[in-house]
Amino acid sequence: MLGPVSQSPPAPGLPAAVAELPRVLRLLWGYEETGRRGPKPGLTLTEIAETGVRIADAEGLDACSMSRVAKDLGVSAMALYRYVDAKSDLFLLMLDNAYGSPPPVLWPPGADWRERVTVWASRNREGLLRHPWLLSVPISGPPITPNTLAWMDLGLAALADLELSQQEKLSTLLLVEVYVRGQVQLARQGAVDDNGGYARRVRAVTEGRGLAHVREAVLSGALEDGDDDWTEDELGFALETVLDGIESRIRRRRRYAKRR
């Protein structure tokens, strides 16, 4: 859940846990009708979300003010408040829309759990690269929109046949997702730098300064990979390491069970 909880009162008769949600989430999940009392609503949540996503893709998240989105939709800012109560609600709509719903089949038939998790992580990374502003959306809780929970469900499906508790499966997904987000962010920051400039500058400033291990790394050429190669290599290395750790944990659990 992002940002402050919207204060619009829920419809009567909702389950208590649903009533606690921000109004925009109740709308997304279909617990309430779009728009408040008054003239028939002329917008949809999808139109609002897609407009915000287009602005953010082109100009960054900071450009997505309520007034700017309303202007691009051809309505007044007050009209937009019939659908969303705050900027944080707009971000929720945009986040759900940017992730989109997962495809019915994400990995090939017969894929083992490592292949499934790798595909899930790669699709996560692709989404962040398409919409890098997602990294700037303030997050104050775990996923709860329809599409983000659908992706979580698919991630859990990738781990379904492992001898792990549900908590361990969730922790595995979180570990993979946190790495993917961090790796994309670092790769983007490197791209903002100049291509190859980092290695050149490190080589220059460390000349005759000691730092033997840094010198060995930079002189080996390891810091001179292209941005795309670095991104792919780092993602593959980290995933293999994480999945090796999970596999090792399962093997230890099996050995312990046999000894008992």
Short mmCIF file of C-alpha atoms in Angstrom, two decimals:
data_model
loop_
_atom_site.label_atom_id
_atom_site.label_comp_id
_atom_site.label_asym_id
_atom_site.label_seq_id
_atom_site.Cartn_x
_atom_site.Cartn_y
_atom_site.Cartn_z
CA MET A 1 0.00 0.00 0.00
CA LEU A 2 1.42 3.34 -1.01
CA GLY A 3 1.12 6.61 0.83
CA PRO A 4 -1.56 7.66 3.30
CA VAL A 5 -4.83 5.79 3.52
CA SER A 6 -7.61 7.61 1.66
CA GLN A 7 -10.30 8.93 3.93
CA SER A 8 -13.35 8.43 1.68
CA PRO A 9 -15.87 6.29 3.59
CA PRO A 10 -16.38 2.75 2.25
CA ALA A 11 -19.70 1.39 1.09
CA PRO A 12 -21.70 -0.25 3.89
CA GLY A 13 -21.54 -4.00 4.32
CA LEU A 14 -17.94 -4.51 3.25
CA PRO A 15 -15.70 -6.93 5.17
CA ALA A 16 -13.73 -5.00 7.79
CA ALA A 17 -10.37 -5.72 6.16
CA VAL A 18 -11.64 -4.44 2.80
CA ALA A 19 -13.14 -1.33 4.39
CA GLU A 20 -9.69 -0.47 5.77
CA LEU A 21 -8.22 -0.23 2.27
CA PRO A 22 -7.76 3.10 0.50
CA ARG A 23 -10.73 3.87 -1.69
CA VAL A 24 -8.69 3.45 -4.88
CA LEU A 25 -7.93 -0.16 -3.93
CA ARG A 26 -11.59 -0.86 -3.24
CA LEU A 27 -12.29 0.48 -6.72
CA LEU A 28 -9.52 -1.60 -8.32
CA TRP A 29 -10.85 -4.78 -6.71
CA GLY A 30 -14.42 -3.97 -7.74
CA TYR A 31 -15.83 -3.45 -4.25
CA GLU A 32 -17.16 -0.02 -5.17
CA GLU A 33 -18.34 1.69 -8.32
CA THR A 34 -16.05 4.19 -10.04
CA GLY A 35 -16.67 7.83 -9.24
CA ARG A 36 -18.57 9.56 -6.48
CA ARG A 37 -22.11 10.87 -6.45
CA GLY A 38 -22.96 13.33 -9.17
CA PRO A 39 -22.93 13.20 -12.97
CA LYS A 40 -22.14 9.91 -14.62
CA PRO A 41 -18.36 9.35 -14.53
CA GLY A 42 -16.66 10.06 -17.83
CA LEU A 43 -13.34 8.34 -17.08
CA THR A 44 -12.17 4.88 -16.17
CA LEU A 45 -9.41 3.86 -13.79
CA THR A 46 -7.58 2.36 -16.75
CA GLU A 47 -7.61 5.66 -18.65
CA ILE A 48 -6.27 7.50 -15.61
CA ALA A 49 -3.55 4.91 -15.03
CA GLU A 50 -2.48 4.77 -18.67
CA THR A 51 -2.24 8.57 -18.83
CA GLY A 52 -0.06 8.67 -15.72
CA VAL A 53 2.15 5.88 -17.09
CA ARG A 54 2.63 7.71 -20.39
CA ILE A 55 3.68 10.88 -18.60
CA ALA A 56 6.05 9.03 -16.26
CA ASP A 57 7.62 7.04 -19.11
CA ALA A 58 8.31 10.23 -21.04
CA GLU A 59 9.16 12.72 -18.29
CA GLY A 60 9.65 10.83 -15.02
CA LEU A 61 7.52 10.34 -11.94
CA ASP A 62 7.90 13.94 -10.76
CA ALA A 63 5.89 15.10 -13.77
CA CYS A 64 2.85 13.11 -12.67
CA SER A 65 0.95 15.68 -10.66
CA MET A 66 -2.81 15.44 -10.32
CA SER A 67 -3.20 18.64 -12.35
CA ARG A 68 -0.95 17.35 -15.16
CA VAL A 69 -2.78 14.03 -15.45
CA ALA A 70 -6.13 15.82 -15.40
CA LYS A 71 -4.95 18.20 -18.13
CA ASP A 72 -3.82 15.35 -20.36
CA LEU A 73 -7.17 13.65 -19.81
CA GLY A 74 -9.00 16.83 -20.73
CA VAL A 75 -10.72 17.23 -17.37
CA SER A 76 -10.30 19.49 -14.38
CA ALA A 77 -8.22 18.47 -11.38
CA MET A 78 -11.41 18.48 -9.30
CA ALA A 79 -12.98 16.04 -11.73
CA LEU A 80 -10.01 13.69 -11.24
CA TYR A 81 -10.64 13.71 -7.48
CA ARG A 82 -13.90 11.88 -8.15
CA TYR A 83 -11.73 8.84 -8.85
CA VAL A 84 -8.59 9.26 -6.74
CA ASP A 85 -8.29 10.99 -3.39
CA ALA A 86 -4.56 11.74 -3.44
CA LYS A 87 -1.40 11.53 -5.50
CA SER A 88 -0.51 8.29 -3.72
CA ASP A 89 -3.73 6.79 -5.12
CA LEU A 90 -2.68 7.84 -8.62
CA PHE A 91 0.66 6.10 -8.10
CA LEU A 92 -1.15 2.93 -7.06
CA LEU A 93 -3.14 2.93 -10.28
CA MET A 94 -0.02 3.58 -12.34
CA LEU A 95 1.97 0.86 -10.57
CA ASP A 96 -0.74 -1.74 -11.13
CA ASN A 97 -1.10 -0.73 -14.77
CA ALA A 98 2.65 -0.71 -15.43
CA TYR A 99 3.12 -4.22 -14.05
CA GLY A 100 0.12 -5.46 -15.99
CA SER A 101 -1.41 -8.89 -15.59
CA PRO A 102 0.96 -11.85 -16.05
CA PRO A 103 0.47 -14.10 -19.07
CA PRO A 104 -1.39 -17.40 -18.55
CA VAL A 105 1.84 -19.31 -19.24
CA LEU A 106 5.14 -17.71 -18.28
CA TRP A 107 7.63 -20.59 -18.53
CA PRO A 108 7.91 -23.57 -20.91
CA PRO A 109 6.37 -26.94 -19.98
CA GLY A 110 8.65 -29.09 -17.88
CA ALA A 111 10.72 -26.17 -16.59
CA ASP A 112 12.25 -26.91 -13.20
CA TRP A 113 11.94 -24.51 -10.28
CA ARG A 114 15.23 -22.76 -11.02
CA GLU A 115 14.18 -22.05 -14.59
CA ARG A 116 10.78 -20.83 -13.41
CA VAL A 117 12.23 -18.42 -10.86
CA THR A 118 14.75 -17.15 -13.42
CA VAL A 119 11.98 -16.41 -15.93
CA TRP A 120 9.92 -14.70 -13.20
CA ALA A 121 12.88 -12.54 -12.18
CA SER A 122 13.72 -11.70 -15.79
CA ARG A 123 10.18 -10.54 -16.49
CA ASN A 124 10.30 -8.44 -13.33
CA ARG A 125 13.50 -6.84 -14.58
CA GLU A 126 12.01 -6.21 -18.04
CA GLY A 127 9.09 -4.36 -16.45
CA LEU A 128 11.42 -2.15 -14.44
CA LEU A 129 13.51 -1.37 -17.51
CA ARG A 130 10.37 -0.43 -19.46
CA HIS A 131 9.12 1.78 -16.63
CA PRO A 132 12.19 2.84 -14.59
CA TRP A 133 10.12 5.36 -12.63
CA LEU A 134 8.67 2.37 -10.75
CA LEU A 135 11.88 2.42 -8.72
CA SER A 136 10.92 5.89 -7.45
CA VAL A 137 7.37 5.06 -6.37
CA PRO A 138 7.28 5.29 -2.56
CA ILE A 139 6.45 1.90 -1.07
CA SER A 140 5.01 1.62 2.42
CA GLY A 141 3.84 -1.98 2.36
CA PRO A 142 3.74 -5.26 0.43
CA PRO A 143 1.87 -5.61 -2.89
CA ILE A 144 -1.92 -5.50 -2.70
CA THR A 145 -3.16 -4.37 -6.12
CA PRO A 146 -4.71 -6.98 -8.47
CA ASN A 147 -1.78 -7.18 -10.89
CA THR A 148 1.03 -7.09 -8.33
CA LEU A 149 -0.63 -9.87 -6.34
CA ALA A 150 -1.09 -11.84 -9.57
CA TRP A 151 2.67 -11.61 -10.15
CA MET A 152 3.29 -12.68 -6.56
CA ASP A 153 0.99 -15.66 -7.11
CA LEU A 154 2.99 -16.64 -10.19
CA GLY A 155 6.23 -16.36 -8.25
CA LEU A 156 4.85 -18.65 -5.57
CA ALA A 157 3.74 -21.05 -8.30
CA ALA A 158 7.37 -21.20 -9.46
CA LEU A 159 8.32 -22.43 -5.98
CA ALA A 160 5.25 -24.56 -5.36
CA ASP A 161 6.93 -27.97 -5.43
CA LEU A 162 9.86 -27.05 -3.19
CA GLU A 163 10.22 -28.34 0.34
CA LEU A 164 9.93 -24.88 1.82
CA SER A 165 7.40 -23.31 4.15
CA GLN A 166 5.14 -20.61 2.78
CA GLN A 167 7.15 -18.03 4.72
CA GLU A 168 10.37 -19.30 3.15
CA LYS A 169 8.84 -19.12 -0.31
CA LEU A 170 7.75 -15.54 0.27
CA SER A 171 11.20 -14.70 1.62
CA THR A 172 12.78 -16.23 -1.48
CA LEU A 173 10.63 -14.08 -3.76
CA LEU A 174 11.46 -10.99 -1.73
CA LEU A 175 15.18 -11.76 -1.92
CA VAL A 176 15.02 -12.17 -5.69
CA GLU A 177 12.89 -9.07 -6.19
CA VAL A 178 15.06 -6.87 -3.96
CA TYR A 179 18.13 -7.90 -5.92
CA VAL A 180 16.46 -7.31 -9.29
CA ARG A 181 15.36 -3.82 -8.25
CA GLY A 182 18.79 -2.94 -6.91
CA GLN A 183 20.57 -4.32 -9.95
CA VAL A 184 18.35 -2.38 -12.36
CA GLN A 185 18.88 0.79 -10.35
CA LEU A 186 22.66 0.37 -10.35
CA ALA A 187 22.68 -0.42 -14.06
CA ARG A 188 20.66 2.71 -14.81
CA GLN A 189 22.97 4.86 -12.71
CA GLY A 190 25.91 3.42 -14.60
CA ALA A 191 24.20 4.26 -17.88
CA VAL A 192 23.69 7.85 -16.73
CA ASP A 193 27.45 7.95 -16.19
CA ASP A 194 29.38 7.80 -19.49
CA ASN A 195 30.05 4.49 -21.18
CA GLY A 196 33.37 3.16 -19.99
CA GLY A 197 34.09 6.33 -18.07
CA TYR A 198 33.97 4.71 -14.66
CA ALA A 199 36.72 2.20 -15.37
CA ARG A 200 38.87 4.91 -16.97
CA ARG A 201 38.54 7.21 -13.98
CA VAL A 202 39.14 4.45 -11.42
CA ARG A 203 42.29 3.45 -13.30
CA ALA A 204 43.50 7.05 -13.23
CA VAL A 205 42.81 7.89 -9.58
CA THR A 206 44.23 4.64 -8.23
CA GLU A 207 47.54 4.89 -10.06
CA GLY A 208 50.28 4.69 -7.42
CA ARG A 209 47.77 4.86 -4.55
CA GLY A 210 47.90 1.33 -3.26
CA LEU A 211 44.41 -0.18 -3.38
CA ALA A 212 45.95 -3.29 -4.86
CA HIS A 213 42.75 -5.29 -5.18
CA VAL A 214 40.84 -2.46 -6.85
CA ARG A 215 43.78 -2.00 -9.22
CA GLU A 216 43.77 -5.70 -10.04
CA ALA A 217 40.04 -5.57 -10.82
CA VAL A 218 40.22 -2.48 -13.02
CA LEU A 219 43.34 -3.61 -14.87
CA SER A 220 41.70 -6.96 -15.61
CA GLY A 221 39.04 -5.15 -17.64
CA ALA A 222 36.23 -6.38 -15.39
CA LEU A 223 34.88 -2.83 -15.02
CA GLU A 224 34.80 -2.17 -18.75
CA ASP A 225 31.85 -4.35 -19.78
CA GLY A 226 29.11 -2.64 -21.74
CA ASP A 227 26.00 -1.69 -19.78
CA ASP A 228 23.85 -4.42 -21.32
CA ASP A 229 26.49 -7.11 -20.76
CA TRP A 230 27.00 -5.99 -17.18
CA THR A 231 23.26 -6.08 -16.54
CA GLU A 232 22.81 -9.58 -17.93
CA ASP A 233 25.95 -10.97 -16.31
CA GLU A 234 25.17 -9.53 -12.90
CA LEU A 235 21.57 -10.73 -12.96
CA GLY A 236 22.59 -14.24 -13.96
CA PHE A 237 25.35 -14.45 -11.35
CA ALA A 238 23.14 -13.24 -8.51
CA LEU A 239 20.24 -15.50 -9.40
CA GLU A 240 22.49 -18.54 -9.66
CA THR A 241 23.96 -17.69 -6.26
CA VAL A 242 20.56 -17.18 -4.64
CA LEU A 243 19.13 -20.35 -6.14
CA ASP A 244 22.22 -22.33 -5.15
CA GLY A 245 21.60 -21.18 -1.58
CA ILE A 246 17.94 -22.24 -1.68
CA GLU A 247 18.91 -25.62 -3.14
CA SER A 248 21.54 -26.09 -0.46
CA ARG A 249 18.97 -25.29 2.22
CA ILE A 250 16.62 -27.94 0.85
CA ARG A 251 19.39 -30.55 0.74
CA ARG A 252 20.33 -29.83 4.35
CA ARG A 253 16.70 -30.20 5.37
CA ARG A 254 16.48 -33.57 3.61
CA ARG A 255 19.65 -34.82 5.32
CA TYR A 256 18.32 -33.72 8.68
CA ALA A 257 15.01 -35.49 8.04
CA LYS A 258 16.83 -38.74 7.17
CA ARG A 259 18.90 -38.61 10.35
CA ARG A 260 15.74 -38.26 12.40
#
